[in-house]
Amino acid sequence: MSKILILGAGYAGMTTAVGLEKISEPFTLVNKHPYHYMATLLHEAAGGRGDAMNYTVPIRDVLRKPTSTIVEDEITGIDREKKQVQGKNGSYDYDYLVITLGWISEYFGIPGMAENSLSIMDVNSALNIRNHIEEEFKKYKEDGDKRHLTIVIGGAGLTGIELVGELVDWLPELCLKYGIDRNDVDLQNIEAMPTILPMVSEALRDVAAKTLTERGARLRTNTKLVKVDPGVVHLEGGEAVEAGTIVWTGGVRANPLLEKAGFTVDRRGRAKVNEFLQSVDDPHVFIGGDCAWFEVDGRPIPPTAQAAMQMGPVLADNVSAAIYGQPMKPFHFHNMGTLASLGREVGVGQVGGLPVRGVLAAMFKEGSKVKYLWQLGGARLTADKTTDIVHI
Ligand code: NAD
């Protein structure tokens, strides 16, 4: 029997595994943690909303067949010649490999950024941001140094803006808890481009900007971060901002293991795949989610959760087709839209080509979580997890 090995239990890895269980195909899934996390919700955990573990799902709660092997390990290398993957705890042979190892922060070579900033990369790093901000507030109470109350978020894409949205909701609570005047807290979002949220219409950007600034955030567009020292962000033009908390949300790149394994990669480290999500370099390797360089009309699709979730079932069917010599299915990306939460109750976005804003956008966003949980584990998982994570 051909051995199928899936690397990574993100959106693409999990939906691939669910697809393989549906067609009764055994596989081994290797993941760093025994749980899957909902990466698109981690800004909520970083911004003080709910318990961070509420954004996770134990892998075994989803993949329950005895023929599905789950291994907890961190992958360190891929040897395509030997058809073997190395992990910290062991090595794993495969006949067919599915690489869905997600992304890391892209620092664009900005000096000191990697060393001196926090970023939302997984559950622990999201938690770290929330704990760090609270610690800074405690330090301010001890020494009265206002730098502890300055929070810089670098980058105004979806991650940065959604994090700012969470913080404008959480900061008043934190101020109340520590007896701090909210006006003493300086929350700055710093963006190099002329606008925030380039992926939504100008009208929606204006709504987002108004919502966030009215609640005390400073949105500084046309402002480029060029260097970071411990506790200091340097901007193009010479200004230095001293900040107790510096979070980088300036972009992502694919897991560097792909480049190391010799795949053909784009400038964001994603490995090129054909229409079947099969590596152009190796017919025994399929690649999905943020690791895949998949083009529509000559342009790579952005690394989003919706693309990863749509890829999973196709990856499952195509690995199986490859094993049995059946025809594979081409992947077609259906852009369902974009939703950005602006805190707990409102948001902006485009759904099915139509603009949505306010509470309606927040409800659509909650709806997308429920839909995803249904895709993973049907009614059982949806009922279990929505009591934890639905906030409407
Ligand atoms: P991004 O690349 O979308 O945005 C990063 C922003 O940082 C850009 O606006 C960029 O101009 C800015 N930037 C880069 N360098 C800078 C500098 N030196 N100084 C100041 N600003 C700088 O990154 P992201 O928001 O992390 O998103 C990554 C991917 O994940 C995207 O494809 C996004 O669509 C997806 N995502 C989706 C959701 C969602 O669907 N709700 C949420 C988060 C992320």
Coordinates of C-alpha atoms and ligand atoms in Angstrom, one line a residue:
M1 CA 0.0 0.0 0.0
S2 CA 1.3 3.5 -0.9
K3 CA 2.3 5.6 2.0
I4 CA 0.7 9.1 2.1
L5 CA 2.4 11.6 4.4
I6 CA 0.9 15.0 5.1
L7 CA 3.1 17.7 6.7
G8 CA 1.3 20.3 8.7
A9 CA -2.2 20.5 10.2
G10 CA -3.2 23.9 9.1
Y11 CA -6.3 24.6 7.1
A12 CA -5.0 22.8 4.0
G13 CA -3.5 19.9 5.9
M14 CA -6.6 19.3 7.9
T15 CA -9.0 19.5 5.0
T16 CA -6.8 17.1 3.0
A17 CA -6.8 14.6 5.9
V18 CA -10.6 14.9 6.2
G19 CA -10.9 14.3 2.5
L20 CA -8.7 11.2 2.7
E21 CA -10.7 9.8 5.6
K22 CA -13.9 10.3 3.5
I23 CA -12.4 8.1 0.7
S24 CA -11.0 5.6 3.3
E25 CA -7.4 6.3 2.3
P26 CA -4.9 5.7 5.2
F27 CA -2.3 8.4 5.8
T28 CA 0.2 9.8 8.4
L29 CA -0.1 13.4 9.4
V30 CA 2.9 15.0 11.1
N31 CA 2.3 18.3 13.0
K32 CA 4.2 20.3 15.6
H33 CA 1.2 20.3 18.0
P34 CA -1.5 17.8 18.9
Y35 CA -4.0 20.4 17.9
H36 CA -5.0 22.4 14.8
Y37 CA -5.5 26.1 15.3
M38 CA -7.7 28.6 13.4
A39 CA -5.0 31.0 12.2
T40 CA -7.4 33.6 10.9
L41 CA -8.7 34.1 14.5
L42 CA -5.4 34.4 16.3
H43 CA -5.6 38.2 16.3
E44 CA -8.5 37.7 18.7
A45 CA -6.3 35.8 21.1
A46 CA -3.5 38.3 20.7
G47 CA -5.9 41.2 21.4
G48 CA -7.2 39.8 24.7
R49 CA -10.4 38.1 23.5
G50 CA -11.3 34.7 24.9
D51 CA -9.0 31.9 26.0
A52 CA -6.3 31.2 23.3
M53 CA -7.0 27.4 23.4
N54 CA -10.6 28.1 22.3
Y55 CA -9.1 28.8 18.9
T56 CA -7.7 25.2 18.7
V57 CA -9.2 21.9 17.8
P58 CA -7.5 18.6 19.0
I59 CA -6.5 16.8 15.8
R60 CA -7.8 13.5 17.1
D61 CA -11.3 15.1 17.6
V62 CA -11.4 15.5 13.8
L63 CA -9.4 12.6 12.4
R64 CA -10.9 9.6 14.3
K65 CA -10.3 6.7 11.9
P66 CA -7.9 4.0 13.3
T67 CA -6.1 4.0 9.9
S68 CA -5.2 7.7 10.3
T69 CA -1.9 8.1 12.1
I70 CA -1.2 11.3 13.8
V71 CA 2.4 12.1 14.8
E72 CA 3.5 15.1 16.9
D73 CA 6.8 16.3 15.6
E74 CA 8.5 19.3 14.1
I75 CA 9.7 18.8 10.5
T76 CA 13.3 19.9 9.9
G77 CA 14.0 18.7 6.3
I78 CA 12.6 17.0 3.2
D79 CA 14.8 14.6 1.2
R80 CA 13.1 14.0 -2.1
E81 CA 15.7 11.6 -3.4
K82 CA 15.2 9.2 -0.5
K83 CA 11.5 10.0 -0.3
Q84 CA 12.0 10.7 3.4
V85 CA 11.1 13.6 5.7
Q86 CA 13.2 14.4 8.8
G87 CA 11.7 15.6 12.0
K88 CA 13.1 16.5 15.5
N89 CA 12.0 13.1 16.8
G90 CA 12.3 10.8 13.8
S91 CA 12.2 10.4 10.1
Y92 CA 9.2 9.4 7.9
D93 CA 9.1 7.6 4.6
Y94 CA 6.6 8.3 2.0
D95 CA 5.4 7.4 -1.5
Y96 CA 3.3 10.5 -1.8
L97 CA 3.9 13.7 0.1
V98 CA 1.5 16.5 0.8
I99 CA 3.2 19.7 2.0
T100 CA 1.0 22.1 3.9
L101 CA 3.5 23.6 6.3
G102 CA 2.1 27.2 6.3
W103 CA 4.1 30.4 6.6
I104 CA 6.5 32.4 8.6
S105 CA 6.8 36.2 9.0
E106 CA 8.4 38.1 6.2
Y107 CA 10.8 40.7 7.5
F108 CA 12.0 42.0 4.2
G109 CA 15.5 42.3 5.6
I110 CA 14.5 45.2 7.9
P111 CA 17.4 45.4 10.3
G112 CA 16.4 44.4 13.9
M113 CA 12.8 43.5 13.0
A114 CA 13.0 39.8 13.6
E115 CA 14.9 40.2 16.8
N116 CA 13.0 43.1 18.3
S117 CA 9.3 42.6 17.3
L118 CA 6.5 40.2 18.2
S119 CA 4.3 38.6 15.6
I120 CA 1.3 36.4 15.4
M121 CA 2.6 33.1 14.1
D122 CA 0.8 30.5 16.2
V123 CA -1.2 30.2 19.4
N124 CA 1.8 30.7 21.7
S125 CA 3.0 33.8 19.9
A126 CA -0.5 35.3 19.9
L127 CA -0.7 34.7 23.6
N128 CA 2.7 36.2 24.0
I129 CA 1.5 39.5 22.5
R130 CA -1.4 39.7 24.9
N131 CA 0.7 38.9 27.9
H132 CA 3.4 41.3 26.8
I133 CA 1.0 44.2 26.5
E134 CA -0.4 43.5 30.0
E135 CA 3.1 43.2 31.5
E136 CA 4.0 46.6 29.9
F137 CA 0.9 48.1 31.6
K138 CA 2.0 46.7 35.0
K139 CA 5.5 48.2 34.4
Y140 CA 4.0 51.6 33.8
K141 CA 2.2 51.4 37.1
E142 CA 5.6 50.7 38.8
D143 CA 7.7 53.3 37.1
G144 CA 5.3 55.7 35.3
D145 CA 7.3 55.5 32.1
K146 CA 4.9 56.3 29.3
R147 CA 6.9 54.2 26.7
H148 CA 5.3 51.2 28.3
L149 CA 1.9 52.4 27.0
T150 CA 3.0 52.9 23.4
I151 CA 2.0 50.0 21.1
V152 CA 3.3 50.0 17.5
I153 CA 1.7 47.6 14.9
G154 CA 3.7 47.5 11.7
G155 CA 1.6 46.9 8.6
A156 CA -2.0 47.6 7.8
G157 CA -3.0 44.5 5.9
L158 CA -5.7 42.2 7.3
T159 CA -3.6 40.9 10.1
G160 CA -2.5 44.4 11.3
I161 CA -5.9 46.0 11.0
E162 CA -7.7 43.1 12.7
L163 CA -5.3 43.2 15.6
V164 CA -5.8 47.0 15.9
G165 CA -9.5 46.3 16.0
E166 CA -9.1 43.8 18.9
L167 CA -6.9 46.2 20.8
V168 CA -9.2 49.2 20.6
D169 CA -11.8 46.9 22.2
W170 CA -9.5 45.5 24.9
L171 CA -7.4 48.5 25.9
P172 CA -10.3 50.3 27.8
E173 CA -10.8 47.1 29.8
L174 CA -7.0 46.9 30.5
C175 CA -6.9 50.6 31.5
L176 CA -9.8 50.1 33.9
K177 CA -8.0 47.0 35.4
Y178 CA -4.8 48.9 36.0
G179 CA -6.2 52.4 36.7
I180 CA -4.7 53.9 33.6
D181 CA -6.1 56.8 31.6
R182 CA -6.9 55.5 28.1
N183 CA -5.7 58.8 26.7
D184 CA -2.2 57.9 27.9
V185 CA -2.1 54.8 25.7
D186 CA -0.7 55.4 22.2
L187 CA -1.8 52.7 19.8
Q188 CA -0.1 53.4 16.4
N189 CA -0.5 51.4 13.2
I190 CA 2.3 52.2 10.8
E191 CA 1.8 51.4 7.1
A192 CA 4.2 52.2 4.2
M193 CA 1.6 52.4 1.5
P194 CA -0.9 55.3 1.1
T195 CA -3.9 53.2 2.3
I196 CA -4.9 50.6 4.9
L197 CA -6.6 47.3 3.7
P198 CA -5.7 47.6 0.0
M199 CA -7.9 44.5 -0.8
V200 CA -11.2 46.2 0.0
S201 CA -12.9 49.2 -1.7
E202 CA -12.0 52.7 -0.8
A203 CA -15.5 53.2 0.8
L204 CA -14.9 50.3 3.1
R205 CA -11.4 51.4 3.9
D206 CA -12.8 54.7 5.0
V207 CA -15.3 52.9 7.2
A208 CA -12.5 50.9 8.8
A209 CA -10.3 53.9 9.3
K210 CA -13.1 55.9 10.9
T211 CA -14.1 53.0 13.2
L212 CA -10.6 52.5 14.4
T213 CA -9.6 56.2 14.8
E214 CA -12.8 57.1 16.6
R215 CA -11.9 54.4 19.2
G216 CA -8.4 55.8 19.8
A217 CA -6.1 54.2 17.2
R218 CA -3.6 56.3 15.2
L219 CA -3.4 55.1 11.6
R220 CA -0.2 56.3 10.0
T221 CA -0.1 55.6 6.3
N222 CA 2.7 56.6 3.9
T223 CA 5.0 55.8 6.8
K224 CA 7.7 53.2 6.4
L225 CA 9.5 51.2 9.1
V226 CA 13.1 51.0 8.2
K227 CA 14.9 49.7 11.3
V228 CA 14.0 48.4 14.8
D229 CA 16.2 48.5 17.9
P230 CA 15.0 47.1 21.3
G231 CA 12.0 49.3 22.2
V232 CA 12.5 51.7 19.3
V233 CA 11.1 51.8 15.8
H234 CA 12.9 53.9 13.2
L235 CA 10.8 55.4 10.4
E236 CA 11.9 56.6 7.0
G237 CA 12.7 60.3 7.4
G238 CA 14.4 59.9 10.7
E239 CA 11.6 59.8 13.3
A240 CA 12.1 57.3 16.1
V241 CA 9.1 55.9 18.0
E242 CA 9.9 54.4 21.5
A243 CA 7.4 51.7 22.2
G244 CA 7.1 49.0 24.9
T245 CA 5.2 46.8 22.4
I246 CA 6.2 46.4 18.8
V247 CA 4.2 43.9 16.7
W248 CA 5.1 43.1 13.1
T249 CA 2.2 42.3 10.7
G250 CA 4.1 43.4 7.6
G251 CA 3.7 40.2 5.5
V252 CA 4.3 36.5 5.3
R253 CA 6.4 34.0 3.3
A254 CA 6.0 30.3 2.9
N255 CA 7.8 27.8 5.1
P256 CA 11.5 27.9 4.2
L257 CA 11.7 24.1 4.1
L258 CA 10.3 24.2 0.6
E259 CA 13.2 26.3 -0.7
K260 CA 15.7 24.2 1.2
A261 CA 14.3 21.1 -0.4
G262 CA 15.0 22.5 -3.9
F263 CA 11.5 23.2 -5.1
T264 CA 11.0 26.0 -7.6
V265 CA 9.8 28.9 -5.5
D266 CA 8.5 32.4 -6.0
R267 CA 9.7 35.6 -4.2
R268 CA 7.6 34.6 -1.2
G269 CA 9.1 31.1 -1.0
R270 CA 6.0 29.3 -2.3
A271 CA 6.6 26.2 -4.4
K272 CA 5.2 26.1 -7.9
V273 CA 2.3 23.6 -8.5
N274 CA 0.5 22.6 -11.7
E275 CA -3.3 22.8 -12.1
F276 CA -3.6 19.6 -10.0
L277 CA -1.7 21.1 -7.0
Q278 CA 1.2 18.8 -7.8
S279 CA 4.7 20.1 -7.6
V280 CA 6.1 21.0 -11.0
D281 CA 9.4 19.5 -9.7
D282 CA 8.2 16.2 -8.4
P283 CA 5.1 14.1 -9.3
H284 CA 5.2 12.4 -5.9
V285 CA 4.7 15.7 -4.1
F286 CA 1.5 17.8 -3.7
I287 CA 1.5 21.2 -2.2
G288 CA -1.3 23.2 -0.6
G289 CA -2.3 26.3 1.4
D290 CA 0.2 29.1 1.9
C291 CA 3.1 26.9 0.6
A292 CA 1.6 26.6 -2.9
W293 CA 2.4 28.9 -5.8
F294 CA -0.8 28.5 -7.7
E295 CA -1.6 31.0 -10.5
V296 CA -4.9 32.2 -11.9
D297 CA -4.6 34.2 -15.1
G298 CA -0.8 34.4 -14.6
R299 CA -1.0 35.8 -11.1
P300 CA -0.4 33.8 -7.8
I301 CA -3.5 33.6 -5.6
P302 CA -3.0 35.2 -2.2
P303 CA -2.2 32.9 0.8
T304 CA -5.6 32.9 2.5
A305 CA -7.5 30.4 4.6
Q306 CA -10.3 30.1 2.1
A307 CA -7.9 29.1 -0.6
A308 CA -6.3 26.5 1.7
M309 CA -9.7 25.0 2.7
Q310 CA -10.7 24.8 -1.0
M311 CA -7.4 23.0 -1.8
G312 CA -7.7 20.3 0.8
P313 CA -10.4 18.2 -0.8
V314 CA -8.7 18.5 -4.2
L315 CA -5.4 17.5 -2.7
A316 CA -7.0 14.4 -1.1
D317 CA -8.7 13.3 -4.4
N318 CA -5.6 13.9 -6.5
V319 CA -3.2 12.0 -4.2
S320 CA -5.5 9.1 -4.3
A321 CA -5.9 9.4 -8.1
A322 CA -2.1 9.5 -8.5
I323 CA -1.8 6.3 -6.5
Y324 CA -4.4 4.4 -8.5
G325 CA -3.5 5.9 -11.9
Q326 CA -6.8 7.7 -12.2
P327 CA -7.2 11.1 -13.8
M328 CA -6.6 14.0 -11.4
K329 CA -9.0 17.0 -11.0
P330 CA -7.9 20.6 -11.7
F331 CA -8.1 23.0 -8.8
H332 CA -10.4 26.0 -9.3
F333 CA -10.2 28.9 -6.8
H334 CA -13.5 30.5 -6.0
N335 CA -13.0 33.8 -4.3
M336 CA -15.8 34.1 -1.8
G337 CA -14.7 37.5 -0.6
T338 CA -12.7 39.1 2.2
L339 CA -13.8 39.9 5.7
A340 CA -11.9 42.0 8.2
S341 CA -13.1 42.2 11.8
L342 CA -12.7 45.5 13.5
G343 CA -13.0 44.3 17.1
R344 CA -15.6 42.1 18.6
E345 CA -18.8 43.5 17.1
V346 CA -18.2 45.1 13.7
G347 CA -16.2 44.6 10.5
V348 CA -15.9 45.4 6.8
G349 CA -15.6 43.3 3.8
Q350 CA -16.9 42.0 0.5
V351 CA -19.0 38.9 0.2
G352 CA -20.0 37.5 -3.1
G353 CA -18.9 40.8 -4.7
L354 CA -21.1 42.9 -2.4
P355 CA -19.8 45.3 0.3
V356 CA -20.7 44.5 3.9
R357 CA -19.9 46.5 7.0
G358 CA -20.7 46.9 10.7
V359 CA -22.4 44.1 12.6
L360 CA -23.4 42.3 9.4
A361 CA -19.7 41.9 8.4
A362 CA -18.9 40.6 11.9
M363 CA -21.8 38.1 11.6
F364 CA -20.5 36.9 8.2
K365 CA -17.1 36.4 9.8
E366 CA -18.6 34.3 12.6
G367 CA -20.6 32.4 10.0
S368 CA -17.4 31.6 8.1
K369 CA -16.0 30.0 11.3
V370 CA -19.1 27.8 11.7
K371 CA -19.0 26.8 8.0
Y372 CA -15.3 25.8 8.4
L373 CA -16.0 23.7 11.6
W374 CA -18.8 22.0 9.7
Q375 CA -16.4 21.1 6.9
L376 CA -14.0 19.7 9.4
G377 CA -16.2 17.7 11.7
G378 CA -19.9 18.2 10.9
A379 CA -22.5 18.9 13.5
R380 CA -20.5 17.3 16.4
L381 CA -17.5 19.6 16.1
T382 CA -19.5 22.6 15.2
A383 CA -21.7 22.3 18.3
D384 CA -18.6 21.6 20.5
K385 CA -16.5 24.6 19.4
T386 CA -19.1 27.2 18.6
T387 CA -20.1 27.5 22.2
D388 CA -16.5 28.5 22.8
I389 CA -15.7 30.7 19.9
V390 CA -18.9 32.3 18.6
H391 CA -19.2 35.7 20.2
I392 CA -22.4 37.1 18.7
Ligands
NAD1 P1 -0.1 41.7 4.0 O1 1.1 41.4 3.1 O2 -1.4 41.5 3.4 O3 0.0 43.2 4.6 C1 1.2 43.7 5.1 C2 1.2 45.2 5.1 O4 2.4 45.7 5.7 C3 1.1 45.8 3.7 O5 0.1 46.7 3.6 C4 2.5 46.4 3.5 O6 2.5 47.6 2.7 C5 2.9 46.8 4.9 N1 4.4 46.9 5.1 C6 5.3 46.1 4.6 N2 6.5 46.5 4.9 C7 6.4 47.7 5.6 C8 7.3 48.6 6.2 N3 8.6 48.5 6.1 N4 6.7 49.6 6.9 C9 5.4 49.8 7.0 N5 4.5 49.0 6.4 C10 5.0 47.9 5.7 O7 0.2 40.8 5.3 P2 -0.9 40.1 6.3 O8 -1.9 41.1 6.8 O9 -0.1 39.5 7.4 O10 -1.6 39.0 5.5 C11 -0.9 37.9 4.9 C12 -1.8 37.1 4.1 O11 -2.8 36.5 4.9 C13 -2.6 37.9 3.1 O12 -2.7 37.2 1.9 C14 -3.9 38.1 3.7 O13 -5.0 38.2 2.8 C15 -4.1 36.8 4.6 N6 -4.9 37.1 5.8 C16 -6.3 36.9 5.6 C17 -7.1 37.2 6.7 C18 -8.6 37.1 6.6 O14 -9.1 36.6 5.6 N7 -9.4 37.7 7.5 C19 -6.5 37.6 7.9 C20 -5.2 37.8 8.0 C21 -4.4 37.5 6.9

